[in-house]
Short mmCIF file of C-alpha atoms in Angstrom, two decimals:
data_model
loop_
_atom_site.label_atom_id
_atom_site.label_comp_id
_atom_site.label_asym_id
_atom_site.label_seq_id
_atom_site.Cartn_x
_atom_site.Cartn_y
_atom_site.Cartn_z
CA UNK A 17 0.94 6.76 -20.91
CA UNK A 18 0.62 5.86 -17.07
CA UNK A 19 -1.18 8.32 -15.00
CA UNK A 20 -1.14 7.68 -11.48
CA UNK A 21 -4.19 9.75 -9.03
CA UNK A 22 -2.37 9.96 -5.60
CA UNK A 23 -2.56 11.34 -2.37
CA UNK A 24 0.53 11.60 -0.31
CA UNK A 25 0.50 9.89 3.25
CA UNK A 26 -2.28 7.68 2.42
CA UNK A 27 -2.86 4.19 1.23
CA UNK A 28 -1.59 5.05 -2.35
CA UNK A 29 1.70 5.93 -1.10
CA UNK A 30 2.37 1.90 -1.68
CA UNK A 31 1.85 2.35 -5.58
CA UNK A 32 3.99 5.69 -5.35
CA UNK A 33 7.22 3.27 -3.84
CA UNK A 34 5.91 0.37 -6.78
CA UNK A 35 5.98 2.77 -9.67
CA UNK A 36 9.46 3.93 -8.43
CA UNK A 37 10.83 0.30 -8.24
CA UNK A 38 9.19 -0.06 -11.71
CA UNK A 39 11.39 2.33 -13.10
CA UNK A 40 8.50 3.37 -15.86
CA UNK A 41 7.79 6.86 -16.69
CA UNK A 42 4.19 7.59 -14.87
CA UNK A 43 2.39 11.16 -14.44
CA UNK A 44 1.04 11.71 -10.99
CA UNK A 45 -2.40 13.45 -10.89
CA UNK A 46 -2.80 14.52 -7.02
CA UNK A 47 -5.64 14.23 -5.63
CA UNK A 48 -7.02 15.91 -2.64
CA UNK A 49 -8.91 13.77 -0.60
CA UNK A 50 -8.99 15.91 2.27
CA UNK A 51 -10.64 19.31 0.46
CA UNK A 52 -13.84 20.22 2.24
CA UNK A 53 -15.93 20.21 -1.44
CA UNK A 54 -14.79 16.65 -1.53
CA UNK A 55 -12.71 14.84 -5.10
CA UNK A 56 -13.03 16.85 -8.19
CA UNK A 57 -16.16 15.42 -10.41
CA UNK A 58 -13.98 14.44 -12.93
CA UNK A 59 -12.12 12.15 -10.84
CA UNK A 60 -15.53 10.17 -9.57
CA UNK A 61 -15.59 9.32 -12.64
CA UNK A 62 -12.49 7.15 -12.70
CA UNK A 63 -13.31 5.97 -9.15
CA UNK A 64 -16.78 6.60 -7.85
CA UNK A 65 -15.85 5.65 -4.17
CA UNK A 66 -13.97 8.62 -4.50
CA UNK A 67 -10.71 6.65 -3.09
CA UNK A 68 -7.01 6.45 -3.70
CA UNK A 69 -4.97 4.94 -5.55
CA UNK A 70 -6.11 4.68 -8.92
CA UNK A 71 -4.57 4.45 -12.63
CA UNK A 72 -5.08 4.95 -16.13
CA UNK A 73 -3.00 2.98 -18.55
CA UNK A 74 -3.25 3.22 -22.38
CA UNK A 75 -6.68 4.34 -21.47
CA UNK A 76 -7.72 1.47 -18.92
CA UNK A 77 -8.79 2.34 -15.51
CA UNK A 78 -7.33 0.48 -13.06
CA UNK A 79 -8.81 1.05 -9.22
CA UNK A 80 -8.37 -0.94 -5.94
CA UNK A 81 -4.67 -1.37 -4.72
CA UNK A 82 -4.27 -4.75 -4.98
CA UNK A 83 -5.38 -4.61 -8.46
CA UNK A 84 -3.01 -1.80 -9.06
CA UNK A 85 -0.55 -3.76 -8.08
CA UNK A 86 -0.96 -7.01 -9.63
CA UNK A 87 -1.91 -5.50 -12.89
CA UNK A 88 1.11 -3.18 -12.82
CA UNK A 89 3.83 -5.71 -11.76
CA UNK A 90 2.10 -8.27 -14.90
CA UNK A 91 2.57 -5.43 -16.93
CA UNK A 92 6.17 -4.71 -16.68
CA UNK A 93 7.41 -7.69 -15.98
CA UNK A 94 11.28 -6.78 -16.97
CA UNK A 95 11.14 -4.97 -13.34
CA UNK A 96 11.38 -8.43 -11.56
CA UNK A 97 8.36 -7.98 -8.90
CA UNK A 98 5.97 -10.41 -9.50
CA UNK A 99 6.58 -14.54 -9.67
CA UNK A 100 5.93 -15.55 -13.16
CA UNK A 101 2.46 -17.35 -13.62
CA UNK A 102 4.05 -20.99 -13.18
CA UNK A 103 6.49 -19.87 -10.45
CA UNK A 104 5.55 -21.65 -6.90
CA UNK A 105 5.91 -18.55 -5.35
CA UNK A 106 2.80 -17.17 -7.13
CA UNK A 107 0.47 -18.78 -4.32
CA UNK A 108 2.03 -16.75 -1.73
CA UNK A 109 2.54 -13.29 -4.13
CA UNK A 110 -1.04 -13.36 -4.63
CA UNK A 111 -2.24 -14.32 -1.62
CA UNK A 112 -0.10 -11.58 0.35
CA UNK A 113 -1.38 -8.85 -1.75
CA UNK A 114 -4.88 -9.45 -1.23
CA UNK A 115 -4.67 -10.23 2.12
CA UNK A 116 -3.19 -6.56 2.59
CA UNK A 117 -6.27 -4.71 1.53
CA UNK A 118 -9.13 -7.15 3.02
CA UNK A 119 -7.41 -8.60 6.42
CA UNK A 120 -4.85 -6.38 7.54
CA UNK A 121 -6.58 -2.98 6.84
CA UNK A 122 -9.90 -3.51 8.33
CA UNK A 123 -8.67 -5.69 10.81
CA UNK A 124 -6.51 -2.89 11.78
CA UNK A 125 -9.85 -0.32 11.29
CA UNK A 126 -12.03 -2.16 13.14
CA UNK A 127 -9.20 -2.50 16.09
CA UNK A 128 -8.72 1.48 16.23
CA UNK A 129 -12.24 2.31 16.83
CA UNK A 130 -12.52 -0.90 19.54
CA UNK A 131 -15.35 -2.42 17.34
CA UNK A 132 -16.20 -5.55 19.11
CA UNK A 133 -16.74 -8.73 17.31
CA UNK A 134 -16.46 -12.63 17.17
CA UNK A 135 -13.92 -14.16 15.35
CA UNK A 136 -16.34 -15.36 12.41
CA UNK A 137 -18.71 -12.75 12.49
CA UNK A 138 -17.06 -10.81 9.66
CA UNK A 139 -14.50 -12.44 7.08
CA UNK A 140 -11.55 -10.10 7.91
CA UNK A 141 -11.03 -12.32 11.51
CA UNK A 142 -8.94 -11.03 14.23
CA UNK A 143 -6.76 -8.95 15.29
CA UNK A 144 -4.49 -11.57 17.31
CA UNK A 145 -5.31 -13.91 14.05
CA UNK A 146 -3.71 -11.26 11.56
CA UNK A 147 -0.84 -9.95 13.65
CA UNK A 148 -0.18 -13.77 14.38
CA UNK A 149 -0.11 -14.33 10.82
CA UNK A 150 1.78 -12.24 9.64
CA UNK A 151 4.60 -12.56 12.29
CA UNK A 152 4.48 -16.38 11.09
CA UNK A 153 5.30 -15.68 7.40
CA UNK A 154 7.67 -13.07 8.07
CA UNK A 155 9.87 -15.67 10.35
CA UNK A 156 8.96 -18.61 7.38
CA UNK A 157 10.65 -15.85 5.13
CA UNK A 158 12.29 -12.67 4.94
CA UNK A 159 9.78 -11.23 2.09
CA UNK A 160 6.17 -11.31 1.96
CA UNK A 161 6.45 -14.03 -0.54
CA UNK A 162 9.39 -16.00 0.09
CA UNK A 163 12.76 -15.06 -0.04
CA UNK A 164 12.95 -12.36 -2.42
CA UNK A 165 11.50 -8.84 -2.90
CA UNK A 166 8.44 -8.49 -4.42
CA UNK A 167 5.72 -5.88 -5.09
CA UNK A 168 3.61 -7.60 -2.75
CA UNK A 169 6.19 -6.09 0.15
CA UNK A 170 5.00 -2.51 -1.06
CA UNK A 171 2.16 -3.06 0.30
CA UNK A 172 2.59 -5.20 3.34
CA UNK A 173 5.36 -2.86 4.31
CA UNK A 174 3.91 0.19 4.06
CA UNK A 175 0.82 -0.91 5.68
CA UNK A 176 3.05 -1.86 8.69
CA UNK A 177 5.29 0.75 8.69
CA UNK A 178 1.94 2.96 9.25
CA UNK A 179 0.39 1.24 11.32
CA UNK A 180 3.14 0.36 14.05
CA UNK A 181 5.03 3.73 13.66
CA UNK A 182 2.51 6.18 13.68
CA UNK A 183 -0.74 5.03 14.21
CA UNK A 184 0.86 2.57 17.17
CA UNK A 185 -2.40 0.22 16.04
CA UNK A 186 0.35 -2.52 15.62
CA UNK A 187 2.51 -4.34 18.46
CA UNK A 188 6.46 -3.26 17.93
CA UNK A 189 7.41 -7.38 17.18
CA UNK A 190 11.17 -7.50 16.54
CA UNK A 191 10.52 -9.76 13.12
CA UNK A 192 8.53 -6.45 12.18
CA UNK A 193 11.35 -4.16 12.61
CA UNK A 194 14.25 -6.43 11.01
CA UNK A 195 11.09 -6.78 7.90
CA UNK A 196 11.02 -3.29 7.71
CA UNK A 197 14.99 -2.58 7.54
CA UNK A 198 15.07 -5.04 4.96
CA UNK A 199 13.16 -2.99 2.34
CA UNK A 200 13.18 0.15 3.66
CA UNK A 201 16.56 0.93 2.81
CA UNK A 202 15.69 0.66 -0.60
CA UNK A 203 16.69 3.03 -3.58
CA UNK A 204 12.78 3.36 -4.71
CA UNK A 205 11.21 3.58 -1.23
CA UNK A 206 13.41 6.48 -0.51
CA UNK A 207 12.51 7.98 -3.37
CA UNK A 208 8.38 7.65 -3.26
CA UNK A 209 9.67 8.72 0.46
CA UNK A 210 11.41 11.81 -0.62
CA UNK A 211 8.29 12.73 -3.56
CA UNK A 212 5.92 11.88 -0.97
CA UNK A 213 7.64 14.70 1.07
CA UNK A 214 7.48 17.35 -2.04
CA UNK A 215 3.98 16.36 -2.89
CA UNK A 216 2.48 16.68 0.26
CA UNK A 217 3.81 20.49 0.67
CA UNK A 218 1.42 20.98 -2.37
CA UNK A 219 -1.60 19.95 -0.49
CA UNK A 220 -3.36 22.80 1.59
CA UNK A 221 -4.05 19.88 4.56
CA UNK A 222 -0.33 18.99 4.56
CA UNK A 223 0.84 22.70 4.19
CA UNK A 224 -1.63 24.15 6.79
CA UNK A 225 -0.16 21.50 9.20
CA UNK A 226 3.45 22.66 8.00
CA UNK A 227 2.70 26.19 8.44
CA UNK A 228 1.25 25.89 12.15
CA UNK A 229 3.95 23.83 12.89
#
């Protein structure tokens, strides 16, 4: 059994497109980060930050995205998104996904809310380090690590997608556009797109919103 605790429109909406391009049965558990009396109790105790995403698997509790992810795409390795162990493309799997959660997010945080800092006064760096960065890789290579899909582009795409579409944190680069056509057509991200869509009607912030609309 695979239960997934989601929110839709938020960070966990990456692991929503990865268990569709898993193609593994998986119960979603929503979760409404957004209620006034805050997470349910019983879901602190799965994740006492009180966050999104998390999972339980064959009754292991898996929190953190990045973990999610890596853990996940080990798991089911017949779905083809992660570089086997001895695969040189492993380096650059591994080191995308992480870099997702603790450069590009905070850096991206911390750039919102015009927190000024040095470049080495905090380990995320920034922000003309990560957006140079990444804009490097993607011209070295069409995916986030190398030349094919992986589930390491769940992340990195989403998180782009968000933040240069919507939140307009992120400068419109061309080689950020032509990244995001690449895997946005996708079977799976239209999918997680499409649930996303259904699931979010189901939440009173989302359907409030809807309903003033």
């Amino acid at each position: 059994m695979l239960k997934f605790y989601h929110a839709p429109w938020s960070r966990s909406s990456s692991i929503l497109w990865l268990m569709e391009e898993l193609g593994v049965p998986y119960e979603i558990e929503l979760v409404d980060i957004r209620a006034k009396e805050g997470v349910p109790e019983a879901y602190r105790q799965i994740q006492p930050s009180k966050k999104v995403p998390a999972i339980v698997h064959d009754g292991l509790v898996v929190t953190e995205r990045a973990a999610i992810t890596i853990y996940l795409a080990d798991r089911f390795p017949e779905a083809g998104l992660a570089p086997a162990f001895d695969h040189p493309d492993r380096a650059a799997y591994l080191t995308s996904l992480v870099y997702s959660d603790s450069v590009f997010d905070p850096v991206i945080c911390a750039n919102v809310q015009n927190f000024e800092y040095t470049g080495n006064q905090f380990p995320f760096g920034t922000f003309e380090d990560m957006v140079a960065n990444i804009e490097r890789r993607l011209t070295a290579h069409p995916f986030a690590a190398g030349d094919r899909f992986t589930a390491a582009d769940t992340q990195l795409a989403s998180g782009i997608a968000y933040t240069m579409n919507f939140m307009h944190a992120l400068p419109e680069r061309p080689i950020f556009k032509e990244y995001l056509a690449r895997v946005e057509e996708r079977p799976a991200n239209r999918r997680a797109m499409e649930k996303d869509m259904e699931l979010a009607a189901q939440v009173p912030f989302f359907a409030e919103a809807g309903a003033g609309a």
